Amino acid sequence: MGTAISLDLADDLPATTLHDLAEETFGWLREVDARFSTYRDDSEVCRLDRGELRLADASADLRAVLERCADLWAATDGYFDAYATGRLDPSGYVKGWSAQVASDRLVAAGAANHCLNAGGDVVVRGLSPTREPWRIGIAHPWNPMATCLVLAGSDLAVATSGVQHRGQHVRDPRRGEPARGLRSVTVVGADLGVADAYATAAVAMGEAGIGWLDRLPDHLHAVVTDDGRLLHSTRLPLTD
């Protein structure tokens, strides 16, 4: 899906086991890319969008993702919209969802301590190699070599959406134009797919997304506005 992915396995397991777990993780993410990529003409998403594939004939994963996207469309009052660009593009959910599935599989396989970073959307489980909580840097929206905040914690899903990497790629589905007002939105929760979708929806809302995030149950957030203000939940697990 046009993004870099890194995996840090922090369990004291045999090297061959760690290698196999990493291979299985990246194999799953390559499978997701083949199925959901909007850049590959032969992906299921592109074939479905062109009408070459019936939904009834699509994979169970694709059907489940589209059902979840419909639920998120309702939960965000239409601001998370897999058709916001005029074509089917569930990437705002799929990237986080696929990383969350990969993390859940690692835990089930006995790798309870790890960090998976999918293009800035991060899921951390257990403890880091130093046996301390993981540290997650939130990229500075104007300086790619810097962070604007650093979080610390275990068993967190941290999703960031904005314009720092891909330009004005989030669209306001109501106006049909690039979203304005929020330069970067980070959402912290228990599930990376949901956090990813909520971050995308808040960017699409513009500054109204700040109040929406404040009312969002079971999630914390950090926001950088287009005019440079940094706002965040008081309970956000910040560290130096």
Tab-separated table of C-alpha atoms in Angstrom:
chain	number	residue	atom	x	y	z
A	1	MET	CA	0.000	0.000	0.000
A	2	GLY	CA	2.907	2.299	-0.711
A	3	THR	CA	4.305	2.395	2.821
A	4	ALA	CA	7.284	1.059	4.781
A	5	ILE	CA	6.698	-1.464	7.579
A	6	SER	CA	9.016	-2.382	10.433
A	7	LEU	CA	8.763	-5.058	13.116
A	8	ASP	CA	10.615	-5.247	16.432
A	9	LEU	CA	10.268	-8.594	18.234
A	10	ALA	CA	11.334	-8.287	21.871
A	11	ASP	CA	10.772	-11.811	23.209
A	12	ASP	CA	13.662	-14.079	24.145
A	13	LEU	CA	12.839	-16.762	21.593
A	14	PRO	CA	15.127	-18.862	19.385
A	15	ALA	CA	16.459	-16.994	16.380
A	16	THR	CA	14.767	-19.422	13.993
A	17	THR	CA	11.424	-18.852	15.727
A	18	LEU	CA	11.798	-15.091	15.517
A	19	HIS	CA	12.742	-15.366	11.846
A	20	ASP	CA	9.692	-17.506	11.099
A	21	LEU	CA	7.393	-15.124	12.973
A	22	ALA	CA	8.767	-12.175	11.027
A	23	GLU	CA	8.367	-14.029	7.726
A	24	GLU	CA	4.770	-14.922	8.567
A	25	THR	CA	4.019	-11.328	9.532
A	26	PHE	CA	5.429	-9.830	6.352
A	27	GLY	CA	3.831	-12.603	4.299
A	28	TRP	CA	0.435	-11.606	5.684
A	29	LEU	CA	1.061	-7.926	4.959
A	30	ARG	CA	2.134	-8.741	1.389
A	31	GLU	CA	-1.098	-10.724	1.008
A	32	VAL	CA	-3.068	-7.704	2.223
A	33	ASP	CA	-1.257	-5.474	-0.252
A	34	ALA	CA	-2.046	-7.825	-3.130
A	35	ARG	CA	-5.715	-7.880	-2.183
A	36	PHE	CA	-6.394	-4.291	-1.108
A	37	SER	CA	-3.912	-2.117	-2.987
A	38	THR	CA	-5.410	0.722	-5.020
A	39	TYR	CA	-2.157	0.870	-7.027
A	40	ARG	CA	-2.306	-2.678	-8.414
A	41	ASP	CA	-4.736	-3.247	-11.270
A	42	ASP	CA	-5.100	-6.921	-10.361
A	43	SER	CA	-6.017	-6.357	-6.683
A	44	GLU	CA	-9.449	-7.382	-5.471
A	45	VAL	CA	-10.230	-3.787	-4.542
A	46	CYS	CA	-9.472	-2.520	-8.055
A	47	ARG	CA	-11.326	-5.387	-9.730
A	48	LEU	CA	-14.364	-4.806	-7.513
A	49	ASP	CA	-14.245	-1.074	-8.169
A	50	ARG	CA	-14.190	-1.674	-11.942
A	51	GLY	CA	-17.103	-4.090	-11.722
A	52	GLU	CA	-14.987	-7.070	-12.768
A	53	LEU	CA	-15.548	-8.837	-9.439
A	54	ARG	CA	-18.876	-9.351	-7.707
A	55	LEU	CA	-18.913	-8.680	-3.978
A	56	ALA	CA	-20.397	-12.144	-3.447
A	57	ASP	CA	-17.301	-13.624	-5.116
A	58	ALA	CA	-14.801	-11.516	-3.157
A	59	SER	CA	-12.652	-12.896	-0.358
A	60	ALA	CA	-13.998	-13.098	3.170
A	61	ASP	CA	-11.416	-10.499	4.238
A	62	LEU	CA	-12.567	-7.983	1.643
A	63	ARG	CA	-16.228	-8.481	2.509
A	64	ALA	CA	-15.469	-8.091	6.228
A	65	VAL	CA	-13.418	-4.924	5.633
A	66	LEU	CA	-16.155	-3.315	3.548
A	67	GLU	CA	-18.726	-4.163	6.219
A	68	ARG	CA	-16.507	-2.567	8.856
A	69	CYS	CA	-16.005	0.502	6.660
A	70	ALA	CA	-19.792	0.870	6.444
A	71	ASP	CA	-20.001	0.718	10.250
A	72	LEU	CA	-17.287	3.369	10.535
A	73	TRP	CA	-19.053	5.573	7.986
A	74	ALA	CA	-22.083	5.558	10.297
A	75	ALA	CA	-19.993	6.059	13.459
A	76	THR	CA	-18.258	9.136	11.968
A	77	ASP	CA	-21.365	10.715	10.449
A	78	GLY	CA	-20.034	9.938	6.992
A	79	TYR	CA	-16.604	11.533	7.417
A	80	PHE	CA	-14.841	8.199	7.133
A	81	ASP	CA	-15.856	7.257	3.618
A	82	ALA	CA	-14.167	4.512	1.602
A	83	TYR	CA	-15.537	6.250	-1.517
A	84	ALA	CA	-14.444	9.792	-0.587
A	85	THR	CA	-12.144	9.986	-3.622
A	86	GLY	CA	-14.872	8.849	-6.008
A	87	ARG	CA	-13.556	5.289	-6.162
A	88	LEU	CA	-13.280	2.453	-3.684
A	89	ASP	CA	-10.327	3.050	-1.357
A	90	PRO	CA	-10.566	1.446	2.109
A	91	SER	CA	-6.881	2.174	2.851
A	92	GLY	CA	-7.796	4.443	5.772
A	93	TYR	CA	-8.944	1.341	7.617
A	94	VAL	CA	-7.001	-1.472	5.953
A	95	LYS	CA	-3.496	-0.364	6.937
A	96	GLY	CA	-4.332	-0.260	10.633
A	97	TRP	CA	-6.544	-3.335	10.462
A	98	SER	CA	-3.888	-5.468	8.792
A	99	ALA	CA	-1.240	-4.418	11.307
A	100	GLN	CA	-3.620	-5.158	14.183
A	101	VAL	CA	-4.357	-8.628	12.769
A	102	ALA	CA	-0.606	-9.243	12.420
A	103	SER	CA	-0.035	-8.152	16.026
A	104	ASP	CA	-2.842	-10.358	17.327
A	105	ARG	CA	-1.341	-13.313	15.455
A	106	LEU	CA	2.073	-12.648	16.987
A	107	VAL	CA	0.594	-12.642	20.489
A	108	ALA	CA	-1.237	-15.901	19.756
A	109	ALA	CA	2.072	-17.404	18.550
A	110	GLY	CA	3.847	-16.529	21.789
A	111	ALA	CA	5.471	-13.214	20.799
A	112	ALA	CA	3.717	-11.080	23.389
A	113	ASN	CA	6.283	-8.258	23.295
A	114	HIS	CA	6.617	-6.447	19.978
A	115	CYS	CA	6.220	-3.231	18.039
A	116	LEU	CA	4.795	-3.160	14.523
A	117	ASN	CA	5.013	0.122	12.629
A	118	ALA	CA	3.046	0.371	9.397
A	119	GLY	CA	3.925	3.716	7.875
A	120	GLY	CA	3.505	5.603	11.143
A	121	ASP	CA	0.540	3.597	12.402
A	122	VAL	CA	1.956	1.701	15.362
A	123	VAL	CA	0.774	-1.143	17.574
A	124	VAL	CA	2.864	-2.013	20.645
A	125	ARG	CA	2.362	-5.027	22.890
A	126	GLY	CA	4.029	-5.894	26.172
A	127	LEU	CA	7.450	-4.397	26.826
A	128	SER	CA	10.384	-3.203	24.730
A	129	PRO	CA	13.765	-5.003	24.558
A	130	THR	CA	14.891	-2.927	27.571
A	131	ARG	CA	11.891	-4.286	29.518
A	132	GLU	CA	10.455	-0.780	29.683
A	133	PRO	CA	7.236	0.464	28.072
A	134	TRP	CA	7.585	1.170	24.372
A	135	ARG	CA	8.241	4.741	23.244
A	136	ILE	CA	6.283	5.929	20.210
A	137	GLY	CA	7.292	9.156	18.486
A	138	ILE	CA	4.630	11.227	16.720
A	139	ALA	CA	6.140	12.724	13.581
A	140	HIS	CA	6.375	16.488	13.394
A	141	PRO	CA	4.048	17.560	10.559
A	142	TRP	CA	6.522	20.080	9.126
A	143	ASN	CA	9.852	18.436	9.952
A	144	PRO	CA	10.134	14.757	8.974
A	145	MET	CA	13.339	14.416	11.021
A	146	ALA	CA	11.665	15.482	14.281
A	147	THR	CA	8.847	14.460	16.604
A	148	CYS	CA	6.238	16.715	18.141
A	149	LEU	CA	5.306	14.298	20.943
A	150	VAL	CA	6.591	11.017	22.368
A	151	LEU	CA	4.235	8.516	23.969
A	152	ALA	CA	5.126	5.641	26.286
A	153	GLY	CA	3.053	2.569	26.983
A	154	SER	CA	2.188	-1.065	26.448
A	155	ASP	CA	-0.686	-2.587	24.506
A	156	LEU	CA	-1.464	0.579	22.577
A	157	ALA	CA	-2.620	1.282	19.042
A	158	VAL	CA	-1.416	4.672	17.770
A	159	ALA	CA	-2.618	5.898	14.376
A	160	THR	CA	-1.670	9.183	12.724
A	161	SER	CA	-3.311	10.757	9.698
A	162	GLY	CA	-2.403	14.006	8.021
A	163	VAL	CA	-0.543	15.634	5.190
A	164	GLN	CA	3.070	15.208	6.308
A	165	HIS	CA	3.817	12.175	4.123
A	166	ARG	CA	1.274	12.054	1.298
A	167	GLY	CA	0.126	15.646	0.904
A	168	GLN	CA	-3.566	16.544	0.902
A	169	HIS	CA	-4.714	12.944	0.400
A	170	VAL	CA	-7.621	13.090	2.888
A	171	ARG	CA	-10.772	14.538	1.372
A	172	ASP	CA	-13.792	16.102	3.002
A	173	PRO	CA	-16.489	13.792	1.586
A	174	ARG	CA	-19.186	16.436	2.003
A	175	ARG	CA	-17.417	19.122	-0.021
A	176	GLY	CA	-15.501	16.752	-2.278
A	177	GLU	CA	-12.331	18.765	-1.654
A	178	PRO	CA	-9.065	18.190	0.230
A	179	ALA	CA	-9.605	18.493	3.973
A	180	ARG	CA	-8.369	21.699	5.626
A	181	GLY	CA	-7.796	22.817	9.192
A	182	LEU	CA	-5.892	19.943	10.765
A	183	ARG	CA	-2.331	19.220	9.703
A	184	SER	CA	-1.995	16.019	11.752
A	185	VAL	CA	-4.282	13.881	13.918
A	186	THR	CA	-3.110	11.045	16.157
A	187	VAL	CA	-5.624	8.716	17.797
A	188	VAL	CA	-4.682	6.255	20.557
A	189	GLY	CA	-6.899	3.293	21.358
A	190	ALA	CA	-7.028	-0.476	21.642
A	191	ASP	CA	-7.514	-1.357	17.954
A	192	LEU	CA	-5.310	0.078	15.217
A	193	GLY	CA	-7.860	-0.276	12.420
A	194	VAL	CA	-10.458	1.744	14.334
A	195	ALA	CA	-7.877	4.309	15.481
A	196	ASP	CA	-6.696	4.699	11.870
A	197	ALA	CA	-10.232	5.301	10.618
A	198	TYR	CA	-11.003	7.761	13.412
A	199	ALA	CA	-7.826	9.735	12.687
A	200	THR	CA	-8.738	9.926	8.991
A	201	ALA	CA	-12.297	11.005	9.830
A	202	ALA	CA	-11.085	13.758	12.162
A	203	VAL	CA	-8.755	15.149	9.482
A	204	ALA	CA	-11.676	15.130	7.038
A	205	MET	CA	-13.813	17.106	9.525
A	206	GLY	CA	-11.292	19.920	9.775
A	207	GLU	CA	-11.229	21.892	13.039
A	208	ALA	CA	-14.648	20.500	13.961
A	209	GLY	CA	-12.814	17.210	14.358
A	210	ILE	CA	-11.193	18.469	17.577
A	211	GLY	CA	-14.513	18.588	19.422
A	212	TRP	CA	-15.528	15.258	17.915
A	213	LEU	CA	-12.339	13.652	19.196
A	214	ASP	CA	-12.919	15.157	22.656
A	215	ARG	CA	-16.257	13.323	22.818
A	216	LEU	CA	-14.932	10.030	21.478
A	217	PRO	CA	-15.127	7.330	24.183
A	218	ASP	CA	-12.172	5.047	24.965
A	219	HIS	CA	-9.749	6.968	22.748
A	220	LEU	CA	-7.150	9.688	23.293
A	221	HIS	CA	-5.771	12.082	20.714
A	222	ALA	CA	-3.230	14.683	19.698
A	223	VAL	CA	-3.871	17.284	17.007
A	224	VAL	CA	-1.711	19.783	15.144
A	225	THR	CA	-3.730	22.469	13.370
A	226	ASP	CA	-2.823	24.077	10.073
A	227	ASP	CA	-1.804	27.213	11.989
A	228	GLY	CA	0.590	25.270	14.230
A	229	ARG	CA	-1.369	24.740	17.458
A	230	LEU	CA	-0.706	21.474	19.309
A	231	LEU	CA	-3.698	20.149	21.277
A	232	HIS	CA	-4.008	16.800	23.039
A	233	SER	CA	-5.981	14.793	25.580
A	234	THR	CA	-4.927	15.460	29.161
A	235	ARG	CA	-4.532	11.714	29.795
A	236	LEU	CA	-2.291	11.099	26.792
A	237	PRO	CA	0.664	8.954	28.025
A	238	LEU	CA	3.442	11.435	27.252
A	239	THR	CA	7.123	11.017	28.052
A	240	ASP	CA	10.239	13.097	27.509
